[in-house]
PDB file of C-alpha atoms in Angstrom:
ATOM      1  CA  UNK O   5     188.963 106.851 141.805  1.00 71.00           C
ATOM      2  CA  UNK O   6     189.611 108.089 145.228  1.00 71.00           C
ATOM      3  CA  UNK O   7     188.713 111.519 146.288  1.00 93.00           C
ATOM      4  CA  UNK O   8     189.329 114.049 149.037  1.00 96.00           C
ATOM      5  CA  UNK O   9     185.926 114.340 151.134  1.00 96.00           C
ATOM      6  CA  UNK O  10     185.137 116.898 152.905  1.00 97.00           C
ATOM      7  CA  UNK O  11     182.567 117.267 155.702  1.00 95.00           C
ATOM      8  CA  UNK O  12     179.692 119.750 156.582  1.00 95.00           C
ATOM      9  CA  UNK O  13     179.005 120.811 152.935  1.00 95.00           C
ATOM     10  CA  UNK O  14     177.171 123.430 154.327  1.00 96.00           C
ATOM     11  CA  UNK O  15     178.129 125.161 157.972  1.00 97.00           C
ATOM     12  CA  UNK O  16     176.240 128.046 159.556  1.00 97.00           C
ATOM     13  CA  UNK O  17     177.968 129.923 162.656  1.00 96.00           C
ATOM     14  CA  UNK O  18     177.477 132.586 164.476  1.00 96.00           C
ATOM     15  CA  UNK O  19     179.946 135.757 164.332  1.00 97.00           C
ATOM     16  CA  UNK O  20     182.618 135.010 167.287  1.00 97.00           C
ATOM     17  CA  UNK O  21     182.049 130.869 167.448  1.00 97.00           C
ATOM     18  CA  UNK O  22     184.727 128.785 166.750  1.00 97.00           C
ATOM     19  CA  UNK O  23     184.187 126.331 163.828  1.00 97.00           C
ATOM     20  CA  UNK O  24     185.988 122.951 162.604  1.00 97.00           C
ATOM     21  CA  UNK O  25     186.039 122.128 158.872  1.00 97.00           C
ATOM     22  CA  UNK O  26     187.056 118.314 158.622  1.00 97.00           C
ATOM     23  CA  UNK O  27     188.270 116.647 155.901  1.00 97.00           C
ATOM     24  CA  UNK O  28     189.619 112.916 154.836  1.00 97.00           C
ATOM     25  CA  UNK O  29     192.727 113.046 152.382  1.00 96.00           C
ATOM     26  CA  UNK O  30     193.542 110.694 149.891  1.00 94.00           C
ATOM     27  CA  UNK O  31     194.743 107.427 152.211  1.00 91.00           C
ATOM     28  CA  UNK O  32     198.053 107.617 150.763  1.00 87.00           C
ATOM     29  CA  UNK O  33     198.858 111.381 150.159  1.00 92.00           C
ATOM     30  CA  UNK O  34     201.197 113.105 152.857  1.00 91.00           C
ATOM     31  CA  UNK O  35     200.719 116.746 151.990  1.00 93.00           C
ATOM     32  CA  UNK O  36     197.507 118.350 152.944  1.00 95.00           C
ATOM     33  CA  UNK O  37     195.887 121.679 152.186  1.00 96.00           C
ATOM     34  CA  UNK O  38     193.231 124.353 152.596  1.00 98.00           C
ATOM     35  CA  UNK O  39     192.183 126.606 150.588  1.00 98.00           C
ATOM     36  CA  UNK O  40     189.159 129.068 150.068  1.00 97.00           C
ATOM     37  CA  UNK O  41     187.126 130.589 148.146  1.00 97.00           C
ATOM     38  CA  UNK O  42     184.963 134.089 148.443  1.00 96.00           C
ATOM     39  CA  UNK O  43     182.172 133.835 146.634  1.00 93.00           C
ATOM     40  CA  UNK O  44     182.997 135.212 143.094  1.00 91.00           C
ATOM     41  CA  UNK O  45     186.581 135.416 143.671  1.00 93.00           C
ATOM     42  CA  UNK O  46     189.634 133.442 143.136  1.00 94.00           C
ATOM     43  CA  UNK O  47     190.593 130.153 144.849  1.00 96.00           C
ATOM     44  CA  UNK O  48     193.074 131.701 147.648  1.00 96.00           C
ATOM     45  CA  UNK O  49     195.981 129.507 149.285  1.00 96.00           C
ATOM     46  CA  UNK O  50     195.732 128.991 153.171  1.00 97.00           C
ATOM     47  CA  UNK O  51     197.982 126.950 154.361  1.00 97.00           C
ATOM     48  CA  UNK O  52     199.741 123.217 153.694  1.00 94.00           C
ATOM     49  CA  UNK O  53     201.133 120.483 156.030  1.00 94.00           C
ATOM     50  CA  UNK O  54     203.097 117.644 155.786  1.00 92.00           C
ATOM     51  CA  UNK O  55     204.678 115.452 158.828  1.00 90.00           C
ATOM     52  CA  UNK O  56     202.401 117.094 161.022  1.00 91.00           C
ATOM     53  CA  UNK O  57     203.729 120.583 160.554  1.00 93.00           C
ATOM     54  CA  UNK O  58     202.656 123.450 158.631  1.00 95.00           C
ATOM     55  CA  UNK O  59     204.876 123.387 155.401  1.00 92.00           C
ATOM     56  CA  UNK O  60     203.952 127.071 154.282  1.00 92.00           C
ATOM     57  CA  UNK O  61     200.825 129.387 155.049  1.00 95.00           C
ATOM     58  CA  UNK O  62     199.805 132.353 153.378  1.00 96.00           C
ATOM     59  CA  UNK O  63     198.941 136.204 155.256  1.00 96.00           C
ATOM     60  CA  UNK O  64     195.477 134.810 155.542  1.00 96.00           C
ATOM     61  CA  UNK O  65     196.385 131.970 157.969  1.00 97.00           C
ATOM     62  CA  UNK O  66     196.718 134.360 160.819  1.00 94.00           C
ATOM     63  CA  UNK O  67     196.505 133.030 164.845  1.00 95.00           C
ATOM     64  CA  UNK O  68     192.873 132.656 164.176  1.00 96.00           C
ATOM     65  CA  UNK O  69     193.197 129.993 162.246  1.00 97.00           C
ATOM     66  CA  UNK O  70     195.224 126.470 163.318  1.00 97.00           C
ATOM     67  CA  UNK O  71     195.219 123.232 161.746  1.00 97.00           C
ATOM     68  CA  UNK O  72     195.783 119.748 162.975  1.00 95.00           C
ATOM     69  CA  UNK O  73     196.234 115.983 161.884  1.00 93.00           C
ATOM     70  CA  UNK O  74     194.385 114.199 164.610  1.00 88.00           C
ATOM     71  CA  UNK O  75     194.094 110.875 163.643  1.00 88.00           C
ATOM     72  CA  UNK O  76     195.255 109.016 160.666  1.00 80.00           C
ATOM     73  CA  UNK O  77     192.808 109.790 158.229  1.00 88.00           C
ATOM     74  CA  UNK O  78     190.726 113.012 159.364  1.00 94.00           C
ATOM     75  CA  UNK O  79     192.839 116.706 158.768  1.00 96.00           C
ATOM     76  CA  UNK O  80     190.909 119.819 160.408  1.00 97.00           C
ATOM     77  CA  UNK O  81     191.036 123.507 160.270  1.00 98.00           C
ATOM     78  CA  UNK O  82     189.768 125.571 162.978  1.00 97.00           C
ATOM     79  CA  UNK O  83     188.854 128.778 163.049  1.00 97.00           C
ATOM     80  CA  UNK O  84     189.128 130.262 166.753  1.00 95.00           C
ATOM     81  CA  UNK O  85     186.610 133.395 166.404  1.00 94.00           C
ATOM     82  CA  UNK O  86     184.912 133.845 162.899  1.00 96.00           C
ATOM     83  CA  UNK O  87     183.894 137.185 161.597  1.00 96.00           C
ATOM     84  CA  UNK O  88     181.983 138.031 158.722  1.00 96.00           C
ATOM     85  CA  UNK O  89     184.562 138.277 156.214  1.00 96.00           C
ATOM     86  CA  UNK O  90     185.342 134.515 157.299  1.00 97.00           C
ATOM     87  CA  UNK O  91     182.307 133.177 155.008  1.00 97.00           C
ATOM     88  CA  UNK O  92     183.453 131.637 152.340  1.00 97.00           C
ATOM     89  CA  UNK O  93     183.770 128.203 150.265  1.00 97.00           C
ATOM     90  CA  UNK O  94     186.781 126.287 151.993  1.00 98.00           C
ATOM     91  CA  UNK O  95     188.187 123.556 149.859  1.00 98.00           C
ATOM     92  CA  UNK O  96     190.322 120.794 151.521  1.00 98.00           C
ATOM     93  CA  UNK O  97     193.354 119.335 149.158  1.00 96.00           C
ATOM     94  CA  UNK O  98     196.086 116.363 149.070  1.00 95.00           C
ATOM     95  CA  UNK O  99     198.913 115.437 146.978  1.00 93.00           C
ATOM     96  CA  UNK O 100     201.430 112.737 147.481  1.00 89.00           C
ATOM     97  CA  UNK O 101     205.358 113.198 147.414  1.00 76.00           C
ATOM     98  CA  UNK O 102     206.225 112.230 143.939  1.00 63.00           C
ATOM     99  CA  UNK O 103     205.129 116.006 142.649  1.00 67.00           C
ATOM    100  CA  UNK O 104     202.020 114.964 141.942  1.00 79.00           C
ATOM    101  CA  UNK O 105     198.421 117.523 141.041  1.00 88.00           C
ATOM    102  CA  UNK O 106     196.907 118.559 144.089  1.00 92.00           C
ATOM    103  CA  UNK O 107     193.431 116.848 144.480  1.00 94.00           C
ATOM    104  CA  UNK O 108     190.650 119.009 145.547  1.00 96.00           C
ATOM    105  CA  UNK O 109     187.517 118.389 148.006  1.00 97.00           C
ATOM    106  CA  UNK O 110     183.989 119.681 146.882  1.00 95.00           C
ATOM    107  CA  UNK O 111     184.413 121.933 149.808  1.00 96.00           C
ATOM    108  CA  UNK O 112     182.485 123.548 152.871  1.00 97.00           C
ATOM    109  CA  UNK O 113     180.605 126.615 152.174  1.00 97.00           C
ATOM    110  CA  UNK O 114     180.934 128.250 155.349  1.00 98.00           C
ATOM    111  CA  UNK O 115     178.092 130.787 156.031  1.00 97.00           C
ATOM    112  CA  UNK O 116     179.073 133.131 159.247  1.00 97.00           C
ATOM    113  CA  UNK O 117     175.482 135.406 160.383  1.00 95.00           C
TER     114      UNK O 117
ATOM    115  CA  UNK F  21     205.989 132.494 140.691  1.00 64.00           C
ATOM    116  CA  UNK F  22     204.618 133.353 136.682  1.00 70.00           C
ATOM    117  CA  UNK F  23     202.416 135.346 136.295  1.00 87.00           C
ATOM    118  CA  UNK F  24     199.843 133.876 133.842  1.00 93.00           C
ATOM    119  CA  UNK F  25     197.021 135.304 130.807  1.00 95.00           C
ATOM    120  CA  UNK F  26     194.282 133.732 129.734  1.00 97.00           C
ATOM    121  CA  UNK F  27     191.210 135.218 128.034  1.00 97.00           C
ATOM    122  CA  UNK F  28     188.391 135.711 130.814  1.00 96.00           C
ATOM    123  CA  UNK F  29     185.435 134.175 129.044  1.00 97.00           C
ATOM    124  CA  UNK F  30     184.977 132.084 125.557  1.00 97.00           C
ATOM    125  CA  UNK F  31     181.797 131.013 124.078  1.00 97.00           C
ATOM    126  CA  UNK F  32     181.729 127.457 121.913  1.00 97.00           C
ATOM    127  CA  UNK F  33     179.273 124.736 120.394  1.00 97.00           C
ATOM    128  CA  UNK F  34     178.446 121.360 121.186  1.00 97.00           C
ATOM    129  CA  UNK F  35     180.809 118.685 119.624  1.00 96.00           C
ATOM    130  CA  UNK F  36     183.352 121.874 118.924  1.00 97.00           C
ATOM    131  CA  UNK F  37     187.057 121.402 119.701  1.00 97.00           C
ATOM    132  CA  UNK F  38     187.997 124.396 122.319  1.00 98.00           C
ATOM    133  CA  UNK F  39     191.193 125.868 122.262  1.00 98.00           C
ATOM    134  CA  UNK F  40     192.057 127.849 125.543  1.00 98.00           C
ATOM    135  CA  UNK F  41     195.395 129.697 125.275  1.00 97.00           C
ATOM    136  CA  UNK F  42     197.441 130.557 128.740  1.00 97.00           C
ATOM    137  CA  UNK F  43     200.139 133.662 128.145  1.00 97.00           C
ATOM    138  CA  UNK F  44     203.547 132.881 130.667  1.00 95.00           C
ATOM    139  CA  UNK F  45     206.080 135.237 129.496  1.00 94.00           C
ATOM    140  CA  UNK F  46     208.255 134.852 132.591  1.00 93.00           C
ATOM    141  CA  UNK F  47     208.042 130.956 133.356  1.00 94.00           C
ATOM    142  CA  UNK F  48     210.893 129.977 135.241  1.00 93.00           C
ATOM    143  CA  UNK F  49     213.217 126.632 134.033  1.00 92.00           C
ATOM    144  CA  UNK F  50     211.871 124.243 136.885  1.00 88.00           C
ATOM    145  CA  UNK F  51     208.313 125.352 136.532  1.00 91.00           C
ATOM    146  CA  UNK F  52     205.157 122.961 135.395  1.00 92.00           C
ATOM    147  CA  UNK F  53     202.172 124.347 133.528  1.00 94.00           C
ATOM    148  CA  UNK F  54     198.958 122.496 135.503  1.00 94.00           C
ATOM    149  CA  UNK F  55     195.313 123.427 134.034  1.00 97.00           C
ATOM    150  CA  UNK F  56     192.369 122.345 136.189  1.00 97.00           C
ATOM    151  CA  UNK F  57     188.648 122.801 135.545  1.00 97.00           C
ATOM    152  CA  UNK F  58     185.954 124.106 138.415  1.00 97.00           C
ATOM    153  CA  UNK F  59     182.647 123.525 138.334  1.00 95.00           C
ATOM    154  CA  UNK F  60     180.254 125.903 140.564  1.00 90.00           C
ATOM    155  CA  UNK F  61     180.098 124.653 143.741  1.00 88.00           C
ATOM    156  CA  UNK F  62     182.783 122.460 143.411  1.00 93.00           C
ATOM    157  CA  UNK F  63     186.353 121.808 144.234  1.00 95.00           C
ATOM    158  CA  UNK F  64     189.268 122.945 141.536  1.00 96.00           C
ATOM    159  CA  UNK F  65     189.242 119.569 139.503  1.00 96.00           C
ATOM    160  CA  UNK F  66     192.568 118.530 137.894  1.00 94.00           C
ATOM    161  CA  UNK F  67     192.366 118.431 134.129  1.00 96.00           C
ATOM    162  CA  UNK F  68     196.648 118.306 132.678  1.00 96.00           C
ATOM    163  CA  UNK F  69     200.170 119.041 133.243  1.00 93.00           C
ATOM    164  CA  UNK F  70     203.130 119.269 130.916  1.00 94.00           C
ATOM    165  CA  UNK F  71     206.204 120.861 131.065  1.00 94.00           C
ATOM    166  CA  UNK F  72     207.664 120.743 126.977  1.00 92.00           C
ATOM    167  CA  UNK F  73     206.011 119.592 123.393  1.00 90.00           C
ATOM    168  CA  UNK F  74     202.660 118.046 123.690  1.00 95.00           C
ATOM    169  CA  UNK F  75     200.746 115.959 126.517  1.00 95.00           C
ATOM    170  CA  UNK F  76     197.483 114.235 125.953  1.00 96.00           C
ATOM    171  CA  UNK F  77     194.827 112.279 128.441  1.00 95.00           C
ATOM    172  CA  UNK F  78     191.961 110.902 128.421  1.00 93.00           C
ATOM    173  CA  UNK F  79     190.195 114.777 129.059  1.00 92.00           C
ATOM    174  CA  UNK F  80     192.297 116.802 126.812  1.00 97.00           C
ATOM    175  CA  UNK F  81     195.469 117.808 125.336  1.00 97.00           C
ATOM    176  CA  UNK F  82     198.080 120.612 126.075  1.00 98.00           C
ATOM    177  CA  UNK F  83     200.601 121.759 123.632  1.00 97.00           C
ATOM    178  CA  UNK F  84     203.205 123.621 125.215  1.00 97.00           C
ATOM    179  CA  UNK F  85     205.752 125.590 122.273  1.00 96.00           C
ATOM    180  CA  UNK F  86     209.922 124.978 122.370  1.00 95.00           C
ATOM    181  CA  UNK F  87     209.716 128.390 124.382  1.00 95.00           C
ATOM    182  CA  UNK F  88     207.622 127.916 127.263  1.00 96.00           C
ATOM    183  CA  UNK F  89     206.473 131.103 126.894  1.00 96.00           C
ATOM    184  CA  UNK F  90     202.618 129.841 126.596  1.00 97.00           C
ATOM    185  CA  UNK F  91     200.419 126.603 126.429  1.00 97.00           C
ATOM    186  CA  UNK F  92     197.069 125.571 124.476  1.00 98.00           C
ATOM    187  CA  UNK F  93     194.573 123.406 126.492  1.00 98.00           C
ATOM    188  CA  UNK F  94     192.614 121.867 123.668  1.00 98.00           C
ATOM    189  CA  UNK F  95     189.308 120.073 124.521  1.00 97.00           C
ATOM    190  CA  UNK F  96     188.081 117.941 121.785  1.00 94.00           C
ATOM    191  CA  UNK F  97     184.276 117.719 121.020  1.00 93.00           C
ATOM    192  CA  UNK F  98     182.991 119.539 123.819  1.00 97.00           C
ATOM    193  CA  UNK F  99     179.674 118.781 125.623  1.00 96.00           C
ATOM    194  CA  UNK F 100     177.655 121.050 127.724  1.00 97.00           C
ATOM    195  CA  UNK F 101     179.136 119.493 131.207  1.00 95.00           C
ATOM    196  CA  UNK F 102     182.191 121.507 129.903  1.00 96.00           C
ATOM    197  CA  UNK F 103     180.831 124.352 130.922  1.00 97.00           C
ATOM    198  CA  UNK F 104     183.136 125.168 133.905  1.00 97.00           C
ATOM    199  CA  UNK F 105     185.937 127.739 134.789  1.00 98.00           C
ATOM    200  CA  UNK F 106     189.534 126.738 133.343  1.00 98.00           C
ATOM    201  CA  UNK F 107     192.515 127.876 135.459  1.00 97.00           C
ATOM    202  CA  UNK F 108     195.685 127.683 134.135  1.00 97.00           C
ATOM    203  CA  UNK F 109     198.671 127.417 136.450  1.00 95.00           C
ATOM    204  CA  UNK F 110     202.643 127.480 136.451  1.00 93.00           C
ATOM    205  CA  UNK F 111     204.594 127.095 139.097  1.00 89.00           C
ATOM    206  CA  UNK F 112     207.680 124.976 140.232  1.00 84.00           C
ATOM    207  CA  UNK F 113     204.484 122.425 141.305  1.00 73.00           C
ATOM    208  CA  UNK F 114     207.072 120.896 144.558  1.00 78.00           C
ATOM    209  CA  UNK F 115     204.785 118.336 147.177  1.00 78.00           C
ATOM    210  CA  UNK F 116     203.470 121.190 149.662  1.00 80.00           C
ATOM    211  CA  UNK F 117     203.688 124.162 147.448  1.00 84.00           C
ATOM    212  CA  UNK F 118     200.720 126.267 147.263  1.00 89.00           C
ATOM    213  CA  UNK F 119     198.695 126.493 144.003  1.00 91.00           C
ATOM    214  CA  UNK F 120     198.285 130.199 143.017  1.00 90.00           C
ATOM    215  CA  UNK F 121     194.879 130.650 140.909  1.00 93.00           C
ATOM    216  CA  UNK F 122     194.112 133.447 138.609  1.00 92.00           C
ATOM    217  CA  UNK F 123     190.751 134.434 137.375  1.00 93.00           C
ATOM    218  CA  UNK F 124     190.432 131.500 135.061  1.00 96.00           C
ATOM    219  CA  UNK F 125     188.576 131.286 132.063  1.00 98.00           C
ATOM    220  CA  UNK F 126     184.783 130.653 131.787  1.00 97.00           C
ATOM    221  CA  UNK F 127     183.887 128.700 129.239  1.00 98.00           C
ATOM    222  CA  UNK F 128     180.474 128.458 128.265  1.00 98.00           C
ATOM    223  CA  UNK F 129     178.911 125.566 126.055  1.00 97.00           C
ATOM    224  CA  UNK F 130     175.926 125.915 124.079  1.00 96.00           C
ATOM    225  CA  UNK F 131     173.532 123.526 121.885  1.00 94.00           C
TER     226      UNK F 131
END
């Protein structure tokens, strides 16, 4: 079955570096997500993109945070200047246009010292 | 969106069937009721959807009343890899719309 993979598992950053959490989509899915996850909290929406443009992002996609398609296959999320707060598990997701589930990456637990 | 209930823990067996009941008093005509399963560590897996009567899969089974106004995710003859968080969603489930997760409930499997 195909899966969304998603690439460090595991990234360690220094408060104020910038970061890139990459992630390969389902081939033939068009919409693309991230998500994260505090650790013992809920799954929280960040933003979505389809046709290279951000389809809808929530209040915690703020200007530190952009996304990008660069290539066929790879989707990123950057995040300009972490902070503390910032560490978190960040699931990567894609669905395809026919209203179809959302498929989930096994994430990148971002760790910011 | 709904806002959605479901009990925050349950407790089962091996080889038990597991009946996990999601409260969505104010689902809207166009929405979808989606249940996915997370594993620690792990990306939100996706388990079901349905929208009316009864849908079944390989995984598990959702019965969904003539109202709407709540949905059973039934797992038959759980194991103890079933131990996992459940989230149960409902939303209008469009390409590009975000997924908004509640608490979820963790079941726990025992021998």
């Amino acid at each position: 079955e195909p899966e969304v993979t998603q690439t460090p598992s595991h990234q360690v950053t220094q408060m104020g570096q910038e970061v890139i959490l990459r992630c390969v989509p389902i081939s033939n899915h068009l919409y693309f997500y991230w998500y994260r996850q505090i650790l013992g909290q809920k799954v929280e929406f960040l933003v979505s993109f389809y046709n290279n443009e951000i389809s809808e992002k929530s209040e915690i996609f703020d200007d530190q945070f952009s996304v990008e398609r660069p290539d066929g296959s790879n989707f990123t999320l950057k995040i300009r200047s972490t902070k503390l707060e910032d560490s978190a598990m960040y699931f990567c997701a894609s669905s395809d246009l026919a209203n179809q589930p959302q498929h989930f990456g096994d994430g990148t637990r971002l760790s910011i010292l | 969106l709904a806002k959605t209930t479901q009990p925050i823990s349950m407790d089962s067996y091996e080889g038990q069937e597991v009946n996990i009941t999601c409260s969505h008093n104010n689902i809207a005509t166009n929405d979808y009721i989606t249940w996915y399963q997370q594993f620690p560590s792990q990306g939100p897996r996706f388990i079901i959807q349905g929208y009316k009567t009864k849908v079944t899969n390989e995984v598990a089974s959702l019965f969904i009343p003539a109202d709407r106004k709540s949905s059973t995710l039934s797992l038959p003859r759980v194991s103890l890899s079933d131990t996992a968080v459940y989230y149960c969603l409902v939303g209008p489930y469009q390409a590009g719309t975000a997924l908004i997760f509640g608490k979820g409930t963790t079941l726990s499997v025992s021998s």
